[in-house]
One Martini backbone bead per residue (centre of mass of N, CA, C, O) as a GRO file, in nm:
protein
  417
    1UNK     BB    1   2.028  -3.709 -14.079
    2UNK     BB    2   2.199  -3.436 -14.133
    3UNK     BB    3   2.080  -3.089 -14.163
    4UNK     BB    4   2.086  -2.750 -14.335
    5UNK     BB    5   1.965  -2.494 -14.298
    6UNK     BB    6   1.819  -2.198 -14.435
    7UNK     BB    7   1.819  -1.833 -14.455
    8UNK     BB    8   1.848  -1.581 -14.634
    9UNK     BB    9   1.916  -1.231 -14.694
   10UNK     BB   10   2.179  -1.184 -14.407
   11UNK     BB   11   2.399  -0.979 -14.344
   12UNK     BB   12   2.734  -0.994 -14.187
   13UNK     BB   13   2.820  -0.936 -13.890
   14UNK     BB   14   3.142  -1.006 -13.740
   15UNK     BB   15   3.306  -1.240 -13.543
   16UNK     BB   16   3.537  -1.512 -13.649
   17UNK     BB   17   3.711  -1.803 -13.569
   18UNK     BB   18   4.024  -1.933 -13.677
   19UNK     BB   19   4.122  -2.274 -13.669
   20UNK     BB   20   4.301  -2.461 -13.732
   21UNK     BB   21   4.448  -2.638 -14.006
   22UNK     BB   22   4.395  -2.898 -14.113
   23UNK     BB   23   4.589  -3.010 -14.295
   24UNK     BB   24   4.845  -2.966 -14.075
   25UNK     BB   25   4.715  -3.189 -13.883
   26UNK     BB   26   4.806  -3.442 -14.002
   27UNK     BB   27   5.089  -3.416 -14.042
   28UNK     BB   28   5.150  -3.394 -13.730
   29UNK     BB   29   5.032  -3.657 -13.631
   30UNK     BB   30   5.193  -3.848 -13.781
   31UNK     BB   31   5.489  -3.686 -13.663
   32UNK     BB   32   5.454  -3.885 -13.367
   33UNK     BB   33   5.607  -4.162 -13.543
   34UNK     BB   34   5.947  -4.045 -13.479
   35UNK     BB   35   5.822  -4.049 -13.172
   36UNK     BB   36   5.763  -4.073 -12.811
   37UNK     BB   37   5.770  -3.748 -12.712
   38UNK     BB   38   5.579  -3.553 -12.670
   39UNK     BB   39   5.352  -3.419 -12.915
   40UNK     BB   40   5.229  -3.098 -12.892
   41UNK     BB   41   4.928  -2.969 -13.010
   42UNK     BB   42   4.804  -2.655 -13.097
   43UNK     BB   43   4.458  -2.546 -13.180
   44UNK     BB   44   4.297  -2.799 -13.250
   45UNK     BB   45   4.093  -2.948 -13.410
   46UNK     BB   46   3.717  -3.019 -13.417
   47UNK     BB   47   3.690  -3.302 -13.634
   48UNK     BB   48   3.657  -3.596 -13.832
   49UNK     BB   49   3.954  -3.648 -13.939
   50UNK     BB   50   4.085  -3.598 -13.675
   51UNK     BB   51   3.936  -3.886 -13.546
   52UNK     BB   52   4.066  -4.080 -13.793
   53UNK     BB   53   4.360  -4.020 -13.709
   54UNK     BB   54   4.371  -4.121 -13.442
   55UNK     BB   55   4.278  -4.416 -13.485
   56UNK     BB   56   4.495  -4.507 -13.626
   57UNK     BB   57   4.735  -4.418 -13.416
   58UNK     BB   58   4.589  -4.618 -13.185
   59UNK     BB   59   4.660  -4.887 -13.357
   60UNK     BB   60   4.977  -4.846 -13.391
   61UNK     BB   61   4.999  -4.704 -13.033
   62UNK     BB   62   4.919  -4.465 -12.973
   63UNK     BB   63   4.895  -4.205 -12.778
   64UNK     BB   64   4.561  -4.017 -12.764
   65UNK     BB   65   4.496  -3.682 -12.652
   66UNK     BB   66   4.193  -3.476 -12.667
   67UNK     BB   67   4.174  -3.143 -12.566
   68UNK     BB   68   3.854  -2.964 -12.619
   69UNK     BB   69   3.909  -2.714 -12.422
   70UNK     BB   70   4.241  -2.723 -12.513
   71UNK     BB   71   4.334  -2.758 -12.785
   72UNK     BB   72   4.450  -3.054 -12.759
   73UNK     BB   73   4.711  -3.231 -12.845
   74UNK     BB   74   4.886  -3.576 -12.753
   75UNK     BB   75   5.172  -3.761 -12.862
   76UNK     BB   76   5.265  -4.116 -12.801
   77UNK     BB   77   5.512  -4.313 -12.813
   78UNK     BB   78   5.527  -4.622 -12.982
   79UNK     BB   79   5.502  -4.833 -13.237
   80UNK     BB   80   5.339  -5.166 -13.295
   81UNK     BB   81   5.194  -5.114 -13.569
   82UNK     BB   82   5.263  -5.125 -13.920
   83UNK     BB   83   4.927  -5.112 -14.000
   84UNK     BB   84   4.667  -4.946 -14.260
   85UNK     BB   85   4.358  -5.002 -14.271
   86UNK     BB   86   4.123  -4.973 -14.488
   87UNK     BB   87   3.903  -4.876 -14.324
   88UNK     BB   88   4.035  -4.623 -14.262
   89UNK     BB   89   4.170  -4.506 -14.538
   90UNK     BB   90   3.925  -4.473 -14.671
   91UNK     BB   91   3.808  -4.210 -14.530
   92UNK     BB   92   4.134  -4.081 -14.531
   93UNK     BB   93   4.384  -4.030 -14.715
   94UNK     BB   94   4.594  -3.878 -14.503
   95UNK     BB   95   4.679  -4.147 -14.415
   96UNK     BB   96   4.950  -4.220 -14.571
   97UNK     BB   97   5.120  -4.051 -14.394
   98UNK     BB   98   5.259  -4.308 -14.223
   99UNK     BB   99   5.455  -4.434 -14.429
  100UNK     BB  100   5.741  -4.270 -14.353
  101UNK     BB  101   5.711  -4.262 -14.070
  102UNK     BB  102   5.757  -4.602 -14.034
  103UNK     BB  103   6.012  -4.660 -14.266
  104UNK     BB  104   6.214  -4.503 -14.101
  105UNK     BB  105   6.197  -4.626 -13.814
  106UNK     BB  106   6.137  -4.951 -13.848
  107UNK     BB  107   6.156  -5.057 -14.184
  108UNK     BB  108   5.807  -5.059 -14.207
  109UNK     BB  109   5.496  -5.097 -14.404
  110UNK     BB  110   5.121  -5.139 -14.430
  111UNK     BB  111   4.952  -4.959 -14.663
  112UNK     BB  112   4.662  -4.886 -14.779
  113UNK     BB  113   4.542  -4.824 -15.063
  114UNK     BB  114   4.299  -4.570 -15.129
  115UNK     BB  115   4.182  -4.465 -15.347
  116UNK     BB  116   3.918  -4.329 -15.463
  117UNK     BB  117   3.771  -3.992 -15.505
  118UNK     BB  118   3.530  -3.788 -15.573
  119UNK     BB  119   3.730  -3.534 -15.729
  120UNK     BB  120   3.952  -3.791 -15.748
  121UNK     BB  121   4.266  -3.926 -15.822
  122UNK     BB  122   4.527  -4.037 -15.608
  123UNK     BB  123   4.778  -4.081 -15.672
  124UNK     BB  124   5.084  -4.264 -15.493
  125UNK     BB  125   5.352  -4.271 -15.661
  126UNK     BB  126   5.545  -4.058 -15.531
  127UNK     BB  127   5.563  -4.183 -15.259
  128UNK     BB  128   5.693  -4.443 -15.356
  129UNK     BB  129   5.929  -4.342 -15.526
  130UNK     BB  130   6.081  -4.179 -15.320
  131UNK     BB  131   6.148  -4.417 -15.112
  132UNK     BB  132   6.306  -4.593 -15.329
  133UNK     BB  133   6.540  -4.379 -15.380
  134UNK     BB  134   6.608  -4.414 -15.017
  135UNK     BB  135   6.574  -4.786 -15.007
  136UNK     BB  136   6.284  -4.905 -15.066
  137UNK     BB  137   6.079  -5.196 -15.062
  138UNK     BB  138   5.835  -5.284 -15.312
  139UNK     BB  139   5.456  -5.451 -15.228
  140UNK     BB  140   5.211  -5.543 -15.367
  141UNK     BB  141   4.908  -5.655 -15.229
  142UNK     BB  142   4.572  -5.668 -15.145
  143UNK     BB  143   4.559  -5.344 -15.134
  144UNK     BB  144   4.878  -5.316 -15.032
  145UNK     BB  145   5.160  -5.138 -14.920
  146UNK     BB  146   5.476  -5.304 -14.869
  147UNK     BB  147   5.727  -5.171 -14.698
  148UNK     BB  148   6.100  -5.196 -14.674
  149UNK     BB  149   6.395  -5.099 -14.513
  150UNK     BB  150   6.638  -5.259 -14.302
  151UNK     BB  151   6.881  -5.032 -14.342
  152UNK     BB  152   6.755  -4.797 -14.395
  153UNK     BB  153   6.756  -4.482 -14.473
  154UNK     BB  154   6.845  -4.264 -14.738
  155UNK     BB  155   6.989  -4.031 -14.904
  156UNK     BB  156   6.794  -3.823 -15.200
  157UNK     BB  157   6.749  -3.688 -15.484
  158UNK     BB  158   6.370  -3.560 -15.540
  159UNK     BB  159   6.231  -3.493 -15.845
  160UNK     BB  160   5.940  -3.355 -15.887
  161UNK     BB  161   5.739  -3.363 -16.177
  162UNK     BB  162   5.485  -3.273 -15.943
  163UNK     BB  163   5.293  -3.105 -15.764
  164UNK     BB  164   5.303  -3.262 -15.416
  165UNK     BB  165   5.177  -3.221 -15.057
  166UNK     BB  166   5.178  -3.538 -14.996
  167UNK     BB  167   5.459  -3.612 -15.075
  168UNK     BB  168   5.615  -3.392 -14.946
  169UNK     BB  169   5.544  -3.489 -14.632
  170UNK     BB  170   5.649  -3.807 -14.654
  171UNK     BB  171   5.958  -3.715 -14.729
  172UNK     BB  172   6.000  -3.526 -14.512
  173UNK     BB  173   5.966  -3.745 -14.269
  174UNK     BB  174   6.188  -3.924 -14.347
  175UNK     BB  175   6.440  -3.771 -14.381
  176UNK     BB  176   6.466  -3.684 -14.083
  177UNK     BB  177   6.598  -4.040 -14.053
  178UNK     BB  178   6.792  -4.082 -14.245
  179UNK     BB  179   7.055  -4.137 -14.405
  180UNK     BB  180   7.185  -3.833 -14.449
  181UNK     BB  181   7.082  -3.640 -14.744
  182UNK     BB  182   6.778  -3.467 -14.874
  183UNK     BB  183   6.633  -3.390 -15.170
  184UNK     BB  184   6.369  -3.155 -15.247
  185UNK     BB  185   6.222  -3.109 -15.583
  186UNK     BB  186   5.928  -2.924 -15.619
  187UNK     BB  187   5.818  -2.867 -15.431
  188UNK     BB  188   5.586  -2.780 -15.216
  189UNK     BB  189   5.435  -2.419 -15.054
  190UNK     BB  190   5.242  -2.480 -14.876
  191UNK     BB  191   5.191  -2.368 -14.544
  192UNK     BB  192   5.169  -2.725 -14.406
  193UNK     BB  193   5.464  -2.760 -14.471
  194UNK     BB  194   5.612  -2.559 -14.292
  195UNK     BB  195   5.472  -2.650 -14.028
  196UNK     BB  196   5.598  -2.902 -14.044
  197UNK     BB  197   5.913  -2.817 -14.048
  198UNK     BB  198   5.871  -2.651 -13.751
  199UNK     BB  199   5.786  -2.927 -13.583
  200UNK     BB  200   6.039  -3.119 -13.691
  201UNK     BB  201   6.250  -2.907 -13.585
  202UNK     BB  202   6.171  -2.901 -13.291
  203UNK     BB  203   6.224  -3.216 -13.239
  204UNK     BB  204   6.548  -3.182 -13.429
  205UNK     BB  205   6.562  -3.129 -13.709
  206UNK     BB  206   6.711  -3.079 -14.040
  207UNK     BB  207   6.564  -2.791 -14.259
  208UNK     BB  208   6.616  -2.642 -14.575
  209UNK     BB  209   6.402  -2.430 -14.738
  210UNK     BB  210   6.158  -2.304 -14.612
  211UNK     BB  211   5.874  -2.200 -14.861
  212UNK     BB  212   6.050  -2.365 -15.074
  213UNK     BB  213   6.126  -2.591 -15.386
  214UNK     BB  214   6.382  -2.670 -15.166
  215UNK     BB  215   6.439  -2.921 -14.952
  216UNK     BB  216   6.701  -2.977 -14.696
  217UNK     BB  217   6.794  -3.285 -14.533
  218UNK     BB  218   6.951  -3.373 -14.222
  219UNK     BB  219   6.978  -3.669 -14.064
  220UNK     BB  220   6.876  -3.800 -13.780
  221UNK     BB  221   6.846  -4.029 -13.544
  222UNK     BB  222   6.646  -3.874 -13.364
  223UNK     BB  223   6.343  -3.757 -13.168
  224UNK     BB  224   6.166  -3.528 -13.010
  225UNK     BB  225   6.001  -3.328 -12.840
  226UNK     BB  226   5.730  -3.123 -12.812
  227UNK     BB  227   5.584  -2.766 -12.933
  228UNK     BB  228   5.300  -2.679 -13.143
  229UNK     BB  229   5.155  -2.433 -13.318
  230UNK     BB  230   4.876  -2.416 -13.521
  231UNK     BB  231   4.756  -2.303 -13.781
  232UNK     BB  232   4.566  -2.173 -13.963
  233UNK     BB  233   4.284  -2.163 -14.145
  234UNK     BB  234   4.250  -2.108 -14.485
  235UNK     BB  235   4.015  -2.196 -14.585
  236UNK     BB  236   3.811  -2.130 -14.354
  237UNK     BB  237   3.878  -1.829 -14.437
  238UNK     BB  238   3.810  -1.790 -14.694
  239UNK     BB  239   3.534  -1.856 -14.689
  240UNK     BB  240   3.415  -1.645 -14.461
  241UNK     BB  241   3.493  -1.426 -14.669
  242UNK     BB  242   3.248  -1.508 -14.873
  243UNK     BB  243   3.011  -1.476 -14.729
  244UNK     BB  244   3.079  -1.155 -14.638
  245UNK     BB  245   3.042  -1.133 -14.986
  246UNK     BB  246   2.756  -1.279 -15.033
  247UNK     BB  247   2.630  -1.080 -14.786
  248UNK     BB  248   2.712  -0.763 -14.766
  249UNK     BB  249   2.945  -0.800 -14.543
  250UNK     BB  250   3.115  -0.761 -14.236
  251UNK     BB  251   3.454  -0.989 -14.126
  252UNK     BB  252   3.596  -1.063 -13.878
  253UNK     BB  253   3.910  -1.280 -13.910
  254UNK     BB  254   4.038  -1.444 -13.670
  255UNK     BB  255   4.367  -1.552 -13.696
  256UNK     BB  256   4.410  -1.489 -13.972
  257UNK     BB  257   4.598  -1.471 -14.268
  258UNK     BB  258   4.732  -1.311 -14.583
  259UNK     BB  259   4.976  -1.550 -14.650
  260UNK     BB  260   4.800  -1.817 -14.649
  261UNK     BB  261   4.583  -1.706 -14.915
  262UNK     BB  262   4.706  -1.582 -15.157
  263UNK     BB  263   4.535  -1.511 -15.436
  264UNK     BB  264   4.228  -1.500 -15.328
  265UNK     BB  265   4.282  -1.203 -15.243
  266UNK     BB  266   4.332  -1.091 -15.531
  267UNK     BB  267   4.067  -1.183 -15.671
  268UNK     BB  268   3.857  -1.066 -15.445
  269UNK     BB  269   3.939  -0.764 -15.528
  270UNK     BB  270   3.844  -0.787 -15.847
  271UNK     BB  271   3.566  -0.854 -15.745
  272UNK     BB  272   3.501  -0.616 -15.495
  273UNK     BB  273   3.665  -0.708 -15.209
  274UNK     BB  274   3.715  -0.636 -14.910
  275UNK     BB  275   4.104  -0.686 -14.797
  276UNK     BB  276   4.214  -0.660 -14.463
  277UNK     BB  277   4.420  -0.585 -14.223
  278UNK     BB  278   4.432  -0.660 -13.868
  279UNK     BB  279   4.427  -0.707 -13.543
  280UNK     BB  280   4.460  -1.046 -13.561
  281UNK     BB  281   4.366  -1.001 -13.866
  282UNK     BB  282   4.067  -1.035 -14.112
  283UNK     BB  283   3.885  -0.778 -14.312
  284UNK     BB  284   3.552  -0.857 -14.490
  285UNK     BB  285   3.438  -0.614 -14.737
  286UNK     BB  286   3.089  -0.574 -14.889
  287UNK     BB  287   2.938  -0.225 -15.014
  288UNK     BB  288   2.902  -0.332 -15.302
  289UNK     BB  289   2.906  -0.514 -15.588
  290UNK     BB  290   3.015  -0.734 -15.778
  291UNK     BB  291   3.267  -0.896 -15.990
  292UNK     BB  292   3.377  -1.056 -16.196
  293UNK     BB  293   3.625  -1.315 -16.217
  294UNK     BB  294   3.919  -1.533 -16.303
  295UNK     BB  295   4.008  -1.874 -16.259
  296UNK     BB  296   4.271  -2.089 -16.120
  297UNK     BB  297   4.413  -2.368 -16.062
  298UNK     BB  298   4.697  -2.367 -15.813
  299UNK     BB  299   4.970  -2.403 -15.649
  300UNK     BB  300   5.118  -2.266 -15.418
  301UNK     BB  301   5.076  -1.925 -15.469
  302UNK     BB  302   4.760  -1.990 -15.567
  303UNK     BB  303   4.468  -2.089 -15.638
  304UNK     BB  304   4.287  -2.291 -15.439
  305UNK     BB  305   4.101  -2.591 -15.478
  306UNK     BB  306   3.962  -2.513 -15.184
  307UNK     BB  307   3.834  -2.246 -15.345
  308UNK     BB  308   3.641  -2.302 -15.588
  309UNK     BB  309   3.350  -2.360 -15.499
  310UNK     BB  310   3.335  -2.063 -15.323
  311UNK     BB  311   3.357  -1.915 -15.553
  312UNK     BB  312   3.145  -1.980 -15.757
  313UNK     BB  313   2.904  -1.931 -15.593
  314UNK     BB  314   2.980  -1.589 -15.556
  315UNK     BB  315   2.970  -1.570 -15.907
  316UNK     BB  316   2.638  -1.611 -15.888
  317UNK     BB  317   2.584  -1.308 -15.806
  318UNK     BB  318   2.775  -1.173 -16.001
  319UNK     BB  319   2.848  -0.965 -16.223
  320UNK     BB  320   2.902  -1.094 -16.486
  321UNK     BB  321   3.150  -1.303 -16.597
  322UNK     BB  322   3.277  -1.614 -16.523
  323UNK     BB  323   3.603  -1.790 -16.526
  324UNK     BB  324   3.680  -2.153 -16.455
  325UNK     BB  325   3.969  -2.359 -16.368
  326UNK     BB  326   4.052  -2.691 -16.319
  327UNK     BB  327   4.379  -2.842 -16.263
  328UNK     BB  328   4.386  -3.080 -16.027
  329UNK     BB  329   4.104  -3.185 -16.079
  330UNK     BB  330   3.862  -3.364 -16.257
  331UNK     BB  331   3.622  -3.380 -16.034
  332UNK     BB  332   3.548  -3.019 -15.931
  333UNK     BB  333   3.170  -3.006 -16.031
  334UNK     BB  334   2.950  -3.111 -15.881
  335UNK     BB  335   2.800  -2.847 -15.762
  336UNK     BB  336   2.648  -2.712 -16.003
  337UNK     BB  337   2.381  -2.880 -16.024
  338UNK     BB  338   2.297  -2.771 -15.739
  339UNK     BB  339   2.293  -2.461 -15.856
  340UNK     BB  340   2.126  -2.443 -16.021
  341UNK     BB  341   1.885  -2.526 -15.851
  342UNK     BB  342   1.937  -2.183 -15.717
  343UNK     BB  343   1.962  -2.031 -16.047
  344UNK     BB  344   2.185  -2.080 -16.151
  345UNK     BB  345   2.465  -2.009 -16.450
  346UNK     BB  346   2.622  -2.310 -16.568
  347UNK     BB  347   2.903  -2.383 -16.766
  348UNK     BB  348   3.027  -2.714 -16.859
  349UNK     BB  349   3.400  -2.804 -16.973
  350UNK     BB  350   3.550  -2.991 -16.865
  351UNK     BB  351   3.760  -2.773 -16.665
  352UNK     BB  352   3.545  -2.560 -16.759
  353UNK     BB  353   3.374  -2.261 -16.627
  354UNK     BB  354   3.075  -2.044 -16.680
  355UNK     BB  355   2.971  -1.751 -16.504
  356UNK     BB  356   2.625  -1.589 -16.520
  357UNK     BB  357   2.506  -1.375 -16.327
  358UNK     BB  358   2.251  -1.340 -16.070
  359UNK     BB  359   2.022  -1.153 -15.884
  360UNK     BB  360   1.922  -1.428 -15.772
  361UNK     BB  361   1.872  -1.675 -15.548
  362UNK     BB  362   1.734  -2.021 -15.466
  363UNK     BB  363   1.591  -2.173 -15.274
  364UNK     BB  364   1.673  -2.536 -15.169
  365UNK     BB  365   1.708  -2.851 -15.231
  366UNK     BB  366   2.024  -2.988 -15.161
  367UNK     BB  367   2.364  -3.200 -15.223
  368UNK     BB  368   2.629  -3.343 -15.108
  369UNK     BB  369   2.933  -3.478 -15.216
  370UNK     BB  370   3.193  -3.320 -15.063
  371UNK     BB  371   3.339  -3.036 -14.907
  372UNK     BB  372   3.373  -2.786 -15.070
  373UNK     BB  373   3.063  -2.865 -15.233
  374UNK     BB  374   2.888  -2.796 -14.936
  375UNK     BB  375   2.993  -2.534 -14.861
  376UNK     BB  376   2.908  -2.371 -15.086
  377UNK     BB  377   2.595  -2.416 -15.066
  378UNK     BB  378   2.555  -2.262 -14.829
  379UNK     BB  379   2.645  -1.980 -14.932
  380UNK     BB  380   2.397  -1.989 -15.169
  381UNK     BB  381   2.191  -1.953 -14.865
  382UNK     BB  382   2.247  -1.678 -14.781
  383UNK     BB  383   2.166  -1.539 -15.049
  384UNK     BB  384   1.919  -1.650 -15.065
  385UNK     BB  385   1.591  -1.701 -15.140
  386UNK     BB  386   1.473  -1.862 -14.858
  387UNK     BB  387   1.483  -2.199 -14.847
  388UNK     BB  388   1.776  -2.414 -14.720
  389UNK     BB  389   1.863  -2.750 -14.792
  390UNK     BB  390   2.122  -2.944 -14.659
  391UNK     BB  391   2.244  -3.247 -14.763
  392UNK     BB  392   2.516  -3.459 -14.627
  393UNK     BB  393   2.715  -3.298 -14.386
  394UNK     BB  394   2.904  -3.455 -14.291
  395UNK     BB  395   3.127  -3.340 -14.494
  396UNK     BB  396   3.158  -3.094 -14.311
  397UNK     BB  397   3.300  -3.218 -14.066
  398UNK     BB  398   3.602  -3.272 -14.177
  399UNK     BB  399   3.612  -2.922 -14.186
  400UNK     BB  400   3.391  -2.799 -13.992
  401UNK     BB  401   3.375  -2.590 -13.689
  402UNK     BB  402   3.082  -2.498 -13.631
  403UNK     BB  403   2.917  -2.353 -13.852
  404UNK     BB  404   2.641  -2.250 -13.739
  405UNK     BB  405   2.749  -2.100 -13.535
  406UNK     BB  406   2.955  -1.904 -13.653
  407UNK     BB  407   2.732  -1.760 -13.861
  408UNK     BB  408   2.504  -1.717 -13.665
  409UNK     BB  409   2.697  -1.484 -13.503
  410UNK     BB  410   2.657  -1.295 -13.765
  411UNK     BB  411   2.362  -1.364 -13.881
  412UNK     BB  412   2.266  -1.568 -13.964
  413UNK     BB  413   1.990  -1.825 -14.064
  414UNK     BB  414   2.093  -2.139 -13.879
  415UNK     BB  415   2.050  -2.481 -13.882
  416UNK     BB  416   2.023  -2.792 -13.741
  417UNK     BB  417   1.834  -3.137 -13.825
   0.00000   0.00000   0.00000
């Protein structure tokens, strides 16, 4: 099994390349079973979730062909099979979203319950609930979600209780299909839904209110060709602005946007850490010592609940104290026992961790959990005196492309072994 090396102590300095956006890209493919297509996803990162995600659309039928020369997918077809087995959407929950346009299109979807992962819970009754109000009729059982649709969804006010990423993409891509108006209230304001609203209007589709918390959508016939180019990784621009940070170096990072980064950007100037927007991208540098500072995780744009393990990291060699708090997941400190290994200082109770900054962290052999508790780890080693492995990082490829290449040429001591 592969682990990452590192030899830490080395500041970064030079341009790292952002990539498309794995959260964005994953219901854009989704949204290829809206249409015979072809759907054209320019950008398209190369993940193991991004080929998880092939795998699911290619067993319902449709052509997906990934040239990573071209960085572009191609989805093609109509859907010949309308069931999402266990053994796939186990792999990755973000399987859940074939089932809005599935139901949509076909009138019918059979689609695995996902279970917990890691970092805790996630239940899909809004996206059940959601589509009931539209027309579907749900049967569980067998450990798997079976919807109906027969006479097609319906248009309908839908009014989520808490704000859901996962619940609002599934809905916005039923409702492009439905008969009539449907309006989603509360909806998320994540980057990666305005993305998928975007790609799904180049299809055809008619949307008002991307951005905002009110999403109205006018329900049309079919659905057809298009391309569409995936936004950059907001999360992966975080994390390599944190490494910039936590190794008092300088790192441009190419086609990041500072719109997509929400509050990320506030919190980490507050810490002490310049972050400038220039020409095609932004550049992330620290001069100075570090200072604490306060996180919640909030929905966008809000703190990212995806960026609080590497923020967390950050703040284990910054000068006093910093609170953090998780609000999004219940189990999303599994790193502090890793990062207490080497050397930090973290206490926590419940939802909230206190970290009171060391002025150096030591290497150590420590093991991933999730993908952004891998990803902290990398951080804190690079930081490190010594040497540090990182162990079960297969977590880290679902979600980032050639960490290793991307770091090193910034000037990190680090390899895959």
């Amino acid at each position: 099994m592969d682990r990452i090396r590192i030899r830490g102590g080395r500041p970064l300095n030079g341009s790292i390349p952002i990539g498309g956006a794995k959260n964005a890209t994953l219901p854009l493919m989704a949204a290829g079973l809206l249409s015979d297509g072809p759907l054209v996803l320019e950008n398209a990162p190369d993940l193991a979730d991004i080929a998880t995600m092939r795998h699911l659309l290619a067993q319902h039928g449709l052509t997906v062909v990934h040239d990573k020369a071209a960085r572009t997918l191609t989805l093609s077809g109509a859907a010949t099979n309308l069931e999402a087995p266990y053994d796939l959407v186990r792999k990755m929950r973000a399987s859940v979203l074939v089932m809005g346009p599935l139901v949509a299109r076909f009138g019918e979807a059979r689609v695995s319950l996902p279970g917990g992962c890691a970092i805790g819970t996630r239940p899909v009754d809004l996206h059940i609930k959601g589509l009931e109000q539209m027309g579907a009729v749900f049967d569980l059982e067998g450990g798997y979600m079976h919807a109906k649709a027969p006479q097609g969804l319906k248009g309908a006010r839908i009014i989520f209780p808490q704000v859901s990423v996962g619940a609002t993409e599934n809905l916005l891509m039923a409702a492009c299909l439905a008969d009539g108006v449907t309006e989603l209230v509360n909806a998320a304001r994540e980057p990666e839904i305005g993305d998928l609203a975007m790609c799904l209007m180049r299809m055809g589709a008619r949307i008002e209110g991307i951005g905002t918390d009110r999403l109205v959508v006018e329900g049309v016939k079919t659905l057809g060709a298009a391309t569409h180019p995936i936004i950059p990784d907001r999360i992966e621009a975080g994390t390599y602005a944190c490494a910039a940070a936590i190794t008092g170096g300088s790192v441009f990072l190419e086609g990041a946007r500072m719109v997509d980064l929400g509050a990320v950007v506030r919190v980490m100037r507050e810490a002490g850490v310049d972050v400038a927007e220039e020409h095609g991208g932004l550049r992330v540098t620290r001069s100075n010592g570090l200072r604490g500072a306060d996180v919640m995780t909030e929905p966008f744009p809000g703190f990212a609940t995806d960026m609080q393990a590497q923020f967390m990291a950050l703040m284990c060699v910054a000068e006093g104290a910093s609170m953090i708090t998780e609000t999004i997941f219940e189990n999303r400190f599994m790193h502090v026992p890793e990062l207490t290994r080497m050397g930090a200082r973290i206490k926590y109770h419940g939802q909230s961790a206190i970290v009171r900054g060391v002025p150096k962290l030591s290497g150590a052999p420590v093991m991933a959990t999730d993908l952004r508790a891998s990803v902290s780890l990398v951080l804190a080693g690079l930081a490190a005196q010594g040497e540090t492995i990182v162990n079960r990082v297969y977590h880290l490829d679902r979600g980032y492309e050639s960490i290793e290449r991307k770091l090193g040429a910034v000037g990190a001591e680090i390899e895959r072994v």
